[in-house]
């Protein structure tokens, strides 16, 4: 252990002057936590080290060709040269940084020069905006103008988003100007926060300062400047106390108690601060927070009722798209620090269900809210905490509210960036699974490449092929998900180990060029219970939902085009939806639910027409379960005595992420 600590200290002692030499030798520096920060088991790789393949690459290319790559043209009111983050008199607040927070990792992951060229003006202006006292960013407020946010330019919150952008830019480029800017800005924060605390301008920063805190620690691991730890303590003290709220209050069981996106962003703060103050209460609070969130607000696609404030677990409550991508990022941050692989399961549950369902295949439109049981995606006022003239379920560029238009872009790129990690034992870890390739330095700085071939989550097998210039010893960490009863690991065709779920298996050996590791994750049908004793059908990381016929209609918006876009799409059902599933014991589920695969992996797998996998079963319609307020009416309690029901008939379930209309939480009836 002493040798590891010494090696880590030497590695972390690189000064900025040695970074140029590092770039010349092309050996990246991985930054484990510098003392006195508590060690973290996994270390994020530099942006660009992981290359998406297969269906995942196609998702990112869809983003490039869709709104992510074109938002400056599609949304010029906010993203043009008038934006305050380009020095203009237009939008001064979060939306510009939100877009770049997704565009930048997409650009460097795809190594796309055109996208990189779109990113750079935002970074360059931010660098040039820094004032002698350390402040950076827009600094002048303007009078109101429809469709843009021109005030609160000094607010701490939008700068927190740009901090994430600058951090990623440095990881991709090693530009030392980023370190200079952040150092000066954090000195400014340490000086100003006592007089102008996080909630001085708006309340958002107080709930979202975990984003600020994580960049402070990241910079400390590079520079070792002691004042950064003082700033970190101050930020934690001024941040909403999630630790106490999760451990000792009814925050998560009380409707309306907290904004859904604030919660998604804030849940990582206790674990982030744990690095400086390694008290187990921070880990316990986070775990209890997730357990309570599921219990009181959880839904089958991995999200929770938050439309916009916390709103319970009725499957017709909404989940905001900003919450989806921010919760993924929070879970990714927690995973790296805690090493608790159950958080990886949660990331995949959201990524493979909620995320693709809420964004159109061409990545040009999205919903503001999604429902776990959604049978009418139409303009209508529903019982959400917040309604935006009834457009929240419509698929549009601006429908609902435009924060999600700007913020949705980070979901898939950051998922890609967290597929692989370096490890503190000089190895490599695959903690999330998708087709990809990683270039990583292991052992004593030996460069290796792993190619990951898989159609996961639609298939059970994952194949890793190693390329290395020579034999090399290092540990390879593989996650076995909690839903997997027994994973099977083969090395060069021979069974190496069988392992139960919810753990990381470490393969420590001498590796040879061309070695192949095969991971089999056998998937089985299982059921979970939700609101009103309803049931979801799940297999592996995927939740399955009723396949409903969909009729889409584009609407020209003549009512409020500035707020909700020039047009949007409504979707209505063309087939029945009011089905109940038939009660089945766990040991009989495989008999009742028959899995069918097409044998073809489409370029875009997340559509009802191209779903590569489906499940056939029988169900009974409930005639009294009807539409109410353009939603499913109150879901019948399972199992209700004497309920009228139709004859047993066959239905098809497809992955939740393939649906626009769906039932994913079913009432259950007896035979």
XYZ file of C-alpha atoms in Angstrom:
671
model
C 0.000 0.000 0.000
C 2.867 2.397 0.757
C 4.311 1.836 -2.712
C 0.937 2.602 -4.279
C 0.627 5.767 -2.185
C 4.124 6.892 -3.170
C 3.430 6.198 -6.834
C 0.176 8.147 -6.635
C 1.931 11.079 -4.969
C 4.564 11.167 -7.693
C 1.894 11.031 -10.379
C -0.155 13.748 -8.770
C 2.893 15.927 -8.312
C 3.032 16.800 -11.976
C 3.159 20.557 -12.273
C 1.591 22.514 -15.074
C 5.037 22.895 -16.617
C 5.260 19.141 -17.151
C 1.907 18.965 -18.906
C 3.476 20.037 -22.188
C 5.941 17.150 -21.919
C 3.026 14.830 -21.123
C 1.309 15.915 -24.340
C 4.476 15.323 -26.365
C 4.859 11.771 -25.012
C 1.121 11.126 -25.502
C 0.806 9.435 -22.097
C -2.293 10.786 -20.346
C -2.290 11.570 -16.661
C -4.991 9.954 -14.549
C -5.792 11.921 -11.419
C -6.650 9.848 -8.354
C -7.567 11.796 -5.242
C -4.673 13.747 -3.755
C -4.241 13.594 0.047
C -6.025 14.426 2.254
C -8.982 13.533 0.007
C -10.291 10.023 0.543
C -9.191 7.645 -2.265
C -11.795 6.774 -4.881
C -11.728 3.320 -6.472
C -12.352 4.451 -10.060
C -10.817 7.261 -12.069
C -12.476 8.902 -15.070
C -10.557 8.612 -18.319
C -9.649 11.630 -20.453
C -12.335 12.744 -22.861
C -11.774 10.924 -26.142
C -10.236 7.780 -24.639
C -13.528 5.911 -25.127
C -14.904 5.474 -28.634
C -18.542 4.383 -29.087
C -19.326 1.584 -31.517
C -22.424 -0.116 -32.881
C -25.820 1.185 -31.824
C -24.273 3.610 -29.319
C -22.222 5.358 -31.987
C -25.357 5.642 -34.097
C -27.105 7.363 -31.195
C -24.317 9.936 -31.007
C -24.319 10.434 -34.770
C -28.077 11.022 -34.568
C -27.329 13.738 -32.014
C -24.701 15.266 -34.278
C -27.118 15.369 -37.219
C -30.008 16.408 -34.998
C -30.572 19.167 -32.486
C -27.258 18.774 -30.645
C -25.260 19.586 -33.745
C -27.666 22.216 -35.052
C -29.103 24.014 -32.036
C -27.528 27.308 -33.054
C -29.619 27.144 -36.240
C -32.735 25.580 -34.740
C -32.874 27.854 -31.684
C -31.232 31.106 -32.840
C -33.170 33.238 -30.371
C -30.943 31.867 -27.601
C -27.967 30.143 -29.230
C -26.872 32.783 -31.733
C -24.204 35.471 -31.343
C -26.432 37.481 -29.032
C -25.944 34.902 -26.266
C -24.261 36.410 -23.233
C -21.726 33.573 -23.174
C -20.556 34.830 -26.560
C -20.475 38.442 -25.358
C -23.920 39.447 -26.629
C -26.955 41.144 -25.105
C -29.231 38.097 -25.399
C -29.683 35.146 -23.048
C -27.305 35.549 -20.094
C -28.183 32.481 -18.048
C -28.077 28.653 -18.182
C -29.218 27.649 -21.666
C -26.033 28.360 -23.605
C -23.792 26.521 -21.105
C -26.324 23.664 -20.977
C -26.000 23.111 -24.718
C -22.202 23.200 -24.696
C -22.143 20.806 -21.711
C -23.498 18.163 -24.087
C -22.072 19.390 -27.389
C -18.466 19.476 -26.161
C -18.198 15.817 -25.058
C -20.095 14.755 -28.183
C -17.645 16.666 -30.380
C -14.531 15.195 -28.800
C -15.918 11.656 -28.463
C -16.755 11.645 -32.183
C -13.565 13.609 -32.946
C -15.727 15.782 -35.181
C -13.886 18.922 -36.282
C -17.076 20.775 -37.264
C -18.617 20.267 -33.826
C -15.346 21.181 -32.113
C -15.352 24.414 -34.110
C -18.819 25.194 -32.698
C -17.617 24.577 -29.156
C -14.474 26.691 -29.207
C -16.005 30.197 -29.428
C -17.890 29.533 -26.179
C -14.729 28.377 -24.425
C -12.601 31.177 -25.848
C -15.075 33.856 -24.844
C -15.269 32.447 -21.330
C -11.482 32.506 -21.058
C -11.284 36.095 -22.300
C -14.128 37.245 -20.045
C -12.197 36.731 -16.823
C -11.793 39.960 -14.884
C -8.852 40.946 -12.637
C -10.736 39.830 -9.507
C -11.296 36.329 -10.981
C -14.924 36.693 -12.032
C -15.791 35.282 -15.465
C -18.882 35.066 -17.625
C -21.649 37.556 -18.502
C -21.660 40.552 -16.183
C -24.461 42.837 -17.367
C -28.222 42.461 -16.959
C -30.690 43.592 -19.609
C -34.380 44.399 -19.704
C -36.870 41.551 -20.288
C -37.384 40.136 -23.779
C -39.767 37.303 -24.710
C -38.184 33.856 -24.907
C -34.806 34.644 -23.315
C -33.367 35.070 -19.824
C -31.447 38.350 -19.699
C -31.080 38.966 -15.959
C -29.201 37.454 -13.019
C -26.002 37.384 -15.059
C -23.921 37.286 -11.849
C -25.819 34.301 -10.472
C -23.511 31.515 -9.345
C -25.642 28.808 -10.983
C -25.010 29.160 -14.767
C -21.286 29.405 -14.085
C -21.475 25.989 -12.430
C -22.561 24.550 -15.775
C -19.714 26.329 -17.540
C -17.287 24.947 -14.942
C -18.245 21.458 -16.130
C -17.701 22.566 -19.723
C -14.235 23.947 -18.973
C -13.273 20.824 -17.031
C -14.201 18.640 -20.007
C -12.364 20.944 -22.398
C -9.192 20.595 -20.358
C -9.552 16.796 -20.294
C -9.792 16.830 -24.091
C -7.063 19.390 -24.821
C -4.829 19.894 -21.722
C -5.106 23.639 -22.374
C -3.324 25.233 -19.343
C -5.434 28.388 -19.643
C -8.316 26.412 -18.126
C -6.320 25.742 -14.963
C -5.425 29.432 -14.723
C -9.041 30.559 -15.137
C -10.452 28.061 -12.651
C -7.801 28.840 -10.055
C -8.534 32.555 -10.239
C -12.308 32.045 -10.264
C -12.219 29.774 -7.245
C -10.152 32.375 -5.365
C -12.882 34.853 -6.310
C -15.556 32.502 -4.981
C -13.723 32.002 -1.686
C -13.570 35.773 -1.238
C -17.138 36.581 -2.345
C -19.291 33.727 -1.039
C -19.282 34.872 2.611
C -20.967 38.149 1.546
C -22.874 36.820 -1.459
C -23.781 33.219 -0.640
C -25.034 30.641 -3.107
C -28.646 31.817 -2.885
C -27.820 35.520 -3.138
C -29.261 35.960 -6.656
C -31.460 32.882 -7.102
C -32.131 29.730 -5.089
C -30.901 27.332 -7.781
C -27.229 27.407 -6.775
C -27.966 26.380 -3.213
C -29.429 23.101 -4.442
C -27.013 22.462 -7.319
C -23.621 23.390 -5.867
C -22.473 19.771 -5.973
C -21.511 20.537 -9.581
C -19.313 23.394 -8.363
C -17.837 21.260 -5.580
C -16.807 18.409 -7.865
C -14.836 20.748 -10.138
C -13.075 22.226 -7.090
C -11.868 18.750 -6.100
C -10.915 17.958 -9.680
C -8.729 21.072 -9.808
C -7.211 20.291 -6.408
C -6.111 16.893 -7.695
C -4.210 18.681 -10.466
C -2.707 21.664 -8.640
C -2.757 20.777 -4.943
C -3.672 24.377 -3.999
C -4.720 24.200 -0.343
C -7.213 27.076 -0.575
C -9.419 24.854 -2.743
C -10.205 22.664 0.267
C -11.269 25.757 2.203
C -13.552 26.706 -0.662
C -14.943 23.173 -0.781
C -15.940 23.355 2.899
C -17.615 26.711 2.344
C -19.550 25.440 -0.662
C -20.728 22.421 1.305
C -21.824 24.598 4.224
C -23.890 26.831 1.928
C -25.436 23.967 -0.047
C -28.851 22.599 0.896
C -28.230 19.887 3.499
C -29.195 16.775 1.535
C -27.502 14.557 4.110
C -29.752 15.649 6.953
C -32.794 15.842 4.694
C -32.378 12.233 3.534
C -31.530 10.845 6.965
C -33.832 12.801 9.263
C -36.708 14.479 7.390
C -39.734 13.532 5.291
C -38.450 15.438 2.248
C -38.785 12.513 -0.151
C -42.182 11.369 1.113
C -43.759 14.826 0.821
C -45.275 16.012 -2.445
C -44.014 19.396 -3.603
C -41.098 19.424 -1.171
C -38.287 19.917 -3.690
C -37.828 20.700 -7.374
C -37.240 17.510 -9.368
C -34.156 18.711 -11.244
C -32.638 20.211 -8.095
C -33.001 16.777 -6.526
C -31.478 15.002 -9.535
C -28.450 17.298 -9.446
C -28.181 17.532 -5.680
C -28.279 13.852 -4.767
C -24.583 13.478 -5.552
C -23.437 16.262 -3.217
C -23.104 14.168 -0.022
C -20.938 11.589 -1.819
C -18.843 14.289 -3.477
C -18.187 15.929 -0.095
C -17.431 12.500 1.405
C -14.073 12.709 -0.383
C -13.012 15.501 1.972
C -14.916 14.321 5.054
C -15.086 10.506 4.811
C -17.919 10.018 7.285
C -20.144 7.065 6.377
C -23.233 9.171 7.058
C -22.805 10.731 3.612
C -22.876 7.340 1.913
C -25.744 6.151 4.119
C -27.756 9.294 3.421
C -27.355 8.862 -0.322
C -28.366 5.218 -0.231
C -31.402 5.985 1.947
C -32.247 8.887 -0.358
C -32.402 6.618 -3.396
C -34.375 3.976 -1.491
C -36.945 6.520 -0.317
C -37.141 8.148 -3.726
C -38.049 4.789 -5.225
C -40.507 3.970 -2.429
C -42.477 7.213 -2.472
C -41.963 8.540 -6.011
C -40.391 5.803 -8.119
C -41.555 4.543 -11.509
C -40.769 1.536 -13.670
C -38.462 3.378 -16.106
C -36.014 4.315 -13.345
C -37.236 7.862 -12.761
C -39.649 9.498 -10.329
C -42.655 11.788 -10.257
C -41.315 15.321 -10.505
C -43.418 17.606 -12.694
C -41.719 19.944 -11.725
C -41.707 19.501 -7.939
C -41.681 16.027 -6.385
C -45.125 14.540 -7.049
C -45.440 10.926 -5.934
C -45.472 7.640 -7.817
C -48.742 7.633 -9.738
C -47.642 6.469 -13.216
C -49.436 9.412 -14.850
C -47.229 11.943 -13.069
C -44.479 13.407 -15.201
C -40.716 12.991 -15.169
C -38.770 15.943 -16.587
C -36.140 15.344 -19.264
C -33.647 17.584 -17.425
C -34.077 15.281 -14.421
C -33.321 12.243 -16.593
C -29.949 13.493 -17.865
C -28.966 15.146 -14.585
C -29.781 12.011 -12.579
C -27.632 9.987 -14.962
C -24.738 12.399 -14.423
C -25.211 12.342 -10.643
C -25.204 8.550 -10.605
C -22.085 8.476 -12.780
C -20.358 10.837 -10.335
C -21.461 8.759 -7.333
C -20.292 5.509 -8.936
C -16.748 6.753 -9.493
C -16.374 7.875 -5.879
C -18.315 5.223 -3.953
C -17.521 2.157 -6.038
C -21.047 0.919 -5.245
C -22.049 -0.915 -8.411
C -25.759 -0.759 -7.621
C -25.560 2.797 -8.933
C -24.392 1.426 -12.274
C -27.600 -0.616 -12.433
C -29.574 2.580 -11.882
C -27.674 4.399 -14.629
C -28.490 1.654 -17.110
C -32.130 1.539 -16.033
C -32.534 5.231 -16.876
C -30.321 5.204 -19.973
C -32.004 2.179 -21.562
C -35.577 3.167 -20.705
C -36.401 6.761 -19.806
C -33.812 8.517 -21.976
C -34.591 7.113 -25.451
C -38.360 7.239 -24.861
C -38.353 10.982 -24.260
C -36.380 12.064 -27.363
C -37.343 11.473 -30.984
C -35.304 9.128 -33.197
C -33.862 12.005 -35.233
C -32.932 13.863 -32.040
C -34.873 16.910 -33.232
C -37.758 16.894 -30.741
C -38.353 15.844 -27.169
C -40.955 15.802 -24.420
C -40.658 18.033 -21.411
C -42.379 15.420 -19.213
C -42.853 11.705 -19.822
C -45.326 9.386 -18.104
C -44.686 5.769 -17.160
C -48.254 5.097 -18.312
C -48.706 7.410 -21.296
C -51.554 6.934 -23.761
C -52.082 10.485 -25.086
C -49.134 12.753 -25.884
C -51.323 15.747 -26.658
C -51.712 19.415 -25.787
C -53.854 19.361 -22.677
C -53.718 20.612 -19.098
C -53.030 17.688 -16.768
C -52.547 17.351 -13.033
C -48.858 18.152 -13.106
C -47.334 20.458 -10.530
C -46.472 22.818 -13.413
C -48.194 23.077 -16.800
C -46.823 25.021 -19.748
C -50.083 25.716 -21.571
C -50.655 21.979 -21.856
C -47.670 21.269 -24.147
C -45.547 19.281 -21.701
C -46.181 15.839 -23.247
C -45.987 16.962 -26.877
C -42.882 16.140 -28.898
C -41.354 19.444 -29.954
C -38.157 21.432 -29.928
C -39.428 23.991 -27.428
C -42.698 22.509 -26.112
C -43.074 22.502 -22.348
C -40.077 24.595 -21.399
C -36.817 25.261 -23.226
C -34.386 24.291 -20.448
C -34.673 20.665 -21.630
C -34.093 21.758 -25.233
C -30.718 22.994 -24.052
C -29.869 20.338 -21.467
C -30.886 17.030 -23.085
C -27.620 16.741 -25.039
C -25.398 15.510 -22.181
C -27.187 12.179 -21.649
C -25.614 9.834 -24.210
C -22.148 11.482 -24.433
C -21.609 11.318 -20.675
C -22.970 7.780 -20.567
C -20.319 6.918 -23.168
C -17.647 8.696 -21.152
C -18.453 6.557 -18.092
C -18.454 3.117 -19.706
C -14.819 2.579 -18.688
C -12.582 3.739 -15.835
C -8.982 3.493 -14.791
C -8.568 1.893 -11.369
C -6.393 2.669 -8.371
C -4.720 -0.742 -8.718
C -3.340 0.262 -12.154
C -6.001 -1.639 -14.041
C -9.141 -0.938 -16.006
C -12.838 -1.331 -15.182
C -15.879 -1.861 -17.402
C -18.786 -0.775 -15.205
C -21.449 0.099 -17.802
C -21.949 -1.932 -20.941
C -22.388 -0.833 -24.542
C -20.429 -1.398 -27.781
C -17.227 0.628 -27.513
C -13.456 0.713 -27.588
C -11.171 2.116 -24.906
C -7.510 3.118 -24.972
C -6.063 3.049 -21.471
C -2.680 2.842 -19.735
C -2.287 -0.021 -17.253
C 0.418 -1.536 -15.089
C 3.535 0.561 -15.511
C 2.092 2.862 -18.175
C 1.588 0.182 -20.829
C -0.943 1.297 -23.452
C -3.685 -1.255 -24.145
C -6.944 -1.247 -26.070
C -10.091 -3.167 -25.265
C -12.694 -3.600 -27.980
C -16.153 -4.281 -26.530
C -18.500 -6.051 -28.945
C -22.096 -6.454 -27.828
C -25.738 -5.754 -28.563
C -26.368 -5.312 -24.836
C -28.898 -4.465 -23.380
C -30.864 -6.404 -26.002
C -28.581 -9.438 -25.774
C -26.788 -11.209 -22.947
C -23.228 -11.600 -24.236
C -20.354 -9.105 -24.158
C -17.007 -9.835 -25.807
C -13.825 -7.961 -24.897
C -10.754 -8.306 -27.128
C -7.418 -6.996 -25.873
C -4.752 -5.339 -27.982
C -1.405 -4.764 -26.275
C 2.137 -4.334 -27.589
C 3.491 -6.923 -25.145
C 2.506 -9.199 -22.309
C 1.370 -7.145 -19.345
C -0.042 -7.800 -15.892
C -2.991 -5.765 -14.653
C -6.446 -6.292 -13.115
C -9.560 -6.106 -15.288
C -12.699 -5.228 -13.307
C -16.098 -6.412 -14.592
C -19.471 -5.597 -13.090
C -22.112 -8.290 -12.583
C -25.486 -6.471 -12.367
C -27.766 -7.127 -9.398
C -30.518 -8.514 -11.655
C -28.173 -11.260 -12.943
C -28.390 -14.421 -10.850
C -25.095 -15.815 -12.124
C -22.709 -14.204 -14.574
C -20.266 -16.379 -16.511
C -16.769 -15.160 -17.388
C -14.715 -16.963 -20.024
C -11.107 -16.248 -20.964
C -10.046 -17.450 -24.406
C -13.043 -19.763 -24.584
C -12.641 -21.428 -21.162
C -14.834 -20.723 -18.140
C -12.779 -18.699 -15.676
C -15.403 -17.876 -13.053
C -19.121 -17.881 -12.330
C -20.232 -15.024 -10.102
C -23.446 -13.818 -8.491
C -24.917 -10.399 -9.147
C -24.304 -6.978 -7.575
C -20.523 -7.173 -7.469
C -17.353 -6.399 -9.369
C -15.227 -9.356 -10.365
C -11.524 -8.616 -10.698
C -9.468 -10.622 -13.185
C -5.837 -10.183 -12.156
C -3.452 -11.977 -14.506
C -0.749 -11.588 -17.083
C -2.400 -10.684 -20.363
C -1.259 -11.573 -23.874
C -2.035 -9.709 -27.108
C -5.319 -10.980 -28.553
C -6.759 -12.313 -25.282
C -10.553 -12.504 -25.346
C -12.836 -12.168 -22.317
C -16.459 -13.173 -22.775
C -19.030 -12.075 -20.227
C -22.403 -13.807 -20.227
C -25.153 -12.085 -18.257
C -28.154 -14.444 -18.437
C -31.380 -12.447 -18.357
C -34.619 -13.678 -16.839
C -38.111 -12.239 -16.575
C -38.875 -10.616 -13.224
C -41.591 -8.360 -11.875
C -41.605 -5.308 -9.642
C -44.476 -3.782 -7.699
C -45.406 -0.100 -7.856
C -48.264 2.354 -7.211
C -51.608 0.713 -6.370
C -49.901 -2.674 -6.392
C -49.342 -2.369 -10.147
C -46.696 -4.525 -11.792
C -43.864 -3.975 -14.243
C -42.336 -6.684 -16.418
C -38.549 -6.484 -16.597
C -35.705 -8.459 -18.105
C -32.109 -7.463 -17.549
C -31.872 -3.658 -17.421
C -34.928 -3.189 -19.657
C -38.483 -2.510 -18.547
C -41.061 -3.776 -21.039
C -44.191 -1.853 -21.958
C -47.367 -2.521 -23.917
C -46.934 -1.965 -27.640
C -49.664 0.521 -28.594
C -50.497 1.627 -32.117
C -49.433 5.260 -32.558
C -50.915 7.976 -34.762
C -48.738 11.082 -34.913
C -49.995 14.493 -36.024
C -47.862 17.594 -36.484
C -49.472 20.742 -35.150
C -48.657 24.264 -36.348
C -48.558 26.331 -33.188
C -50.466 29.581 -33.681
C -51.061 30.123 -29.958
C -47.637 30.667 -28.363
C -44.824 29.913 -30.848
C -42.197 31.932 -28.962
C -42.693 29.911 -25.796
C -43.553 26.471 -27.197
C -42.148 26.444 -30.716
C -43.522 26.899 -34.212
C -44.774 23.321 -34.271
C -44.947 20.159 -32.227
C -46.224 16.609 -32.635
C -49.141 14.995 -30.829
C -49.425 11.205 -30.576
C -52.684 9.306 -30.045
C -53.416 5.583 -29.647
C -54.880 3.460 -32.432
C -55.127 0.218 -30.438
C -56.497 -0.630 -26.957
C -54.356 0.105 -23.934
C -56.484 -0.785 -20.871
C -54.984 -4.221 -20.238
C -54.277 -5.990 -16.987
C -51.674 -8.688 -16.565
C -52.535 -12.053 -15.062
C -51.146 -12.837 -11.634
C -48.244 -15.281 -11.967
C -45.835 -16.545 -9.311
C -42.174 -15.775 -9.850
C -41.280 -19.382 -10.645
C -43.822 -19.444 -13.502
C -42.939 -16.159 -15.194
C -40.761 -17.777 -17.850
C -43.757 -19.850 -18.945
C -46.173 -16.934 -19.221
C -43.801 -14.442 -20.894
C -42.191 -15.603 -24.145
C -39.164 -13.631 -25.349
C -38.799 -13.159 -29.113
C -35.813 -11.649 -30.924
C -35.694 -10.493 -34.534
C -32.122 -11.632 -35.051
C -31.344 -8.244 -36.569
C -29.809 -5.332 -34.707
C -31.057 -2.131 -36.354
C -28.909 0.978 -36.494
C -31.505 2.703 -34.310
C -33.022 0.120 -31.962
C -35.267 2.451 -29.946
C -38.439 2.477 -32.035
C -41.624 0.433 -31.849
C -41.260 -0.609 -35.495
C -37.648 -1.798 -35.141
C -37.540 -3.166 -31.601
C -34.968 -6.009 -31.736
C -36.641 -7.867 -28.879
C -40.204 -8.282 -27.659
C -42.223 -10.370 -25.216
C -45.505 -12.128 -25.903
C -47.985 -12.809 -23.121
C -51.718 -12.851 -22.482
C -53.731 -10.198 -20.703
C -57.300 -9.137 -19.990
C -58.869 -5.773 -20.756
C -60.585 -3.858 -17.967
C -63.603 -2.075 -19.541
C -63.974 0.371 -16.647
C -60.384 1.618 -16.942
C -60.921 4.537 -19.300
C -59.350 7.826 -20.369
C -59.556 10.711 -17.931
C -58.189 14.166 -18.738
C -56.365 12.664 -21.755
C -54.550 10.219 -19.465
C -55.247 6.766 -18.158
C -57.886 7.070 -15.478
C -57.067 5.961 -11.930
C -55.259 2.655 -12.230
C -57.303 -0.251 -10.813
C -55.833 -1.607 -7.622
C -54.325 -5.082 -8.013
C -56.068 -7.473 -7.321
C -59.607 -6.060 -6.940
C -62.342 -8.506 -5.991
C -65.222 -8.735 -8.452
C -63.632 -6.580 -11.187
C -65.202 -6.867 -14.609
C -62.708 -7.954 -17.234
C -62.554 -9.176 -20.794
C -61.410 -12.455 -22.243
C -57.750 -13.450 -22.202
C -55.950 -12.245 -25.340
C -52.372 -11.991 -26.583
C -50.443 -8.748 -26.242
C -46.918 -7.671 -27.176
C -44.505 -5.950 -24.827
C -41.509 -4.062 -26.206
C -38.653 -2.183 -24.527
C -39.904 0.956 -22.771
C -37.336 3.037 -24.655
C -38.968 2.026 -27.962
C -42.341 3.541 -27.058
C -44.016 6.905 -27.347
C -47.294 5.568 -25.949
C -47.218 2.825 -23.347
C -48.454 1.059 -20.278
C -45.450 -0.005 -18.200
C -47.165 -0.385 -14.811
C -50.084 -2.764 -15.194
C -52.944 -3.651 -12.907
C -52.902 -7.360 -12.083
C -55.913 -9.669 -12.033
C -56.386 -13.305 -11.172
C -57.156 -16.144 -13.511
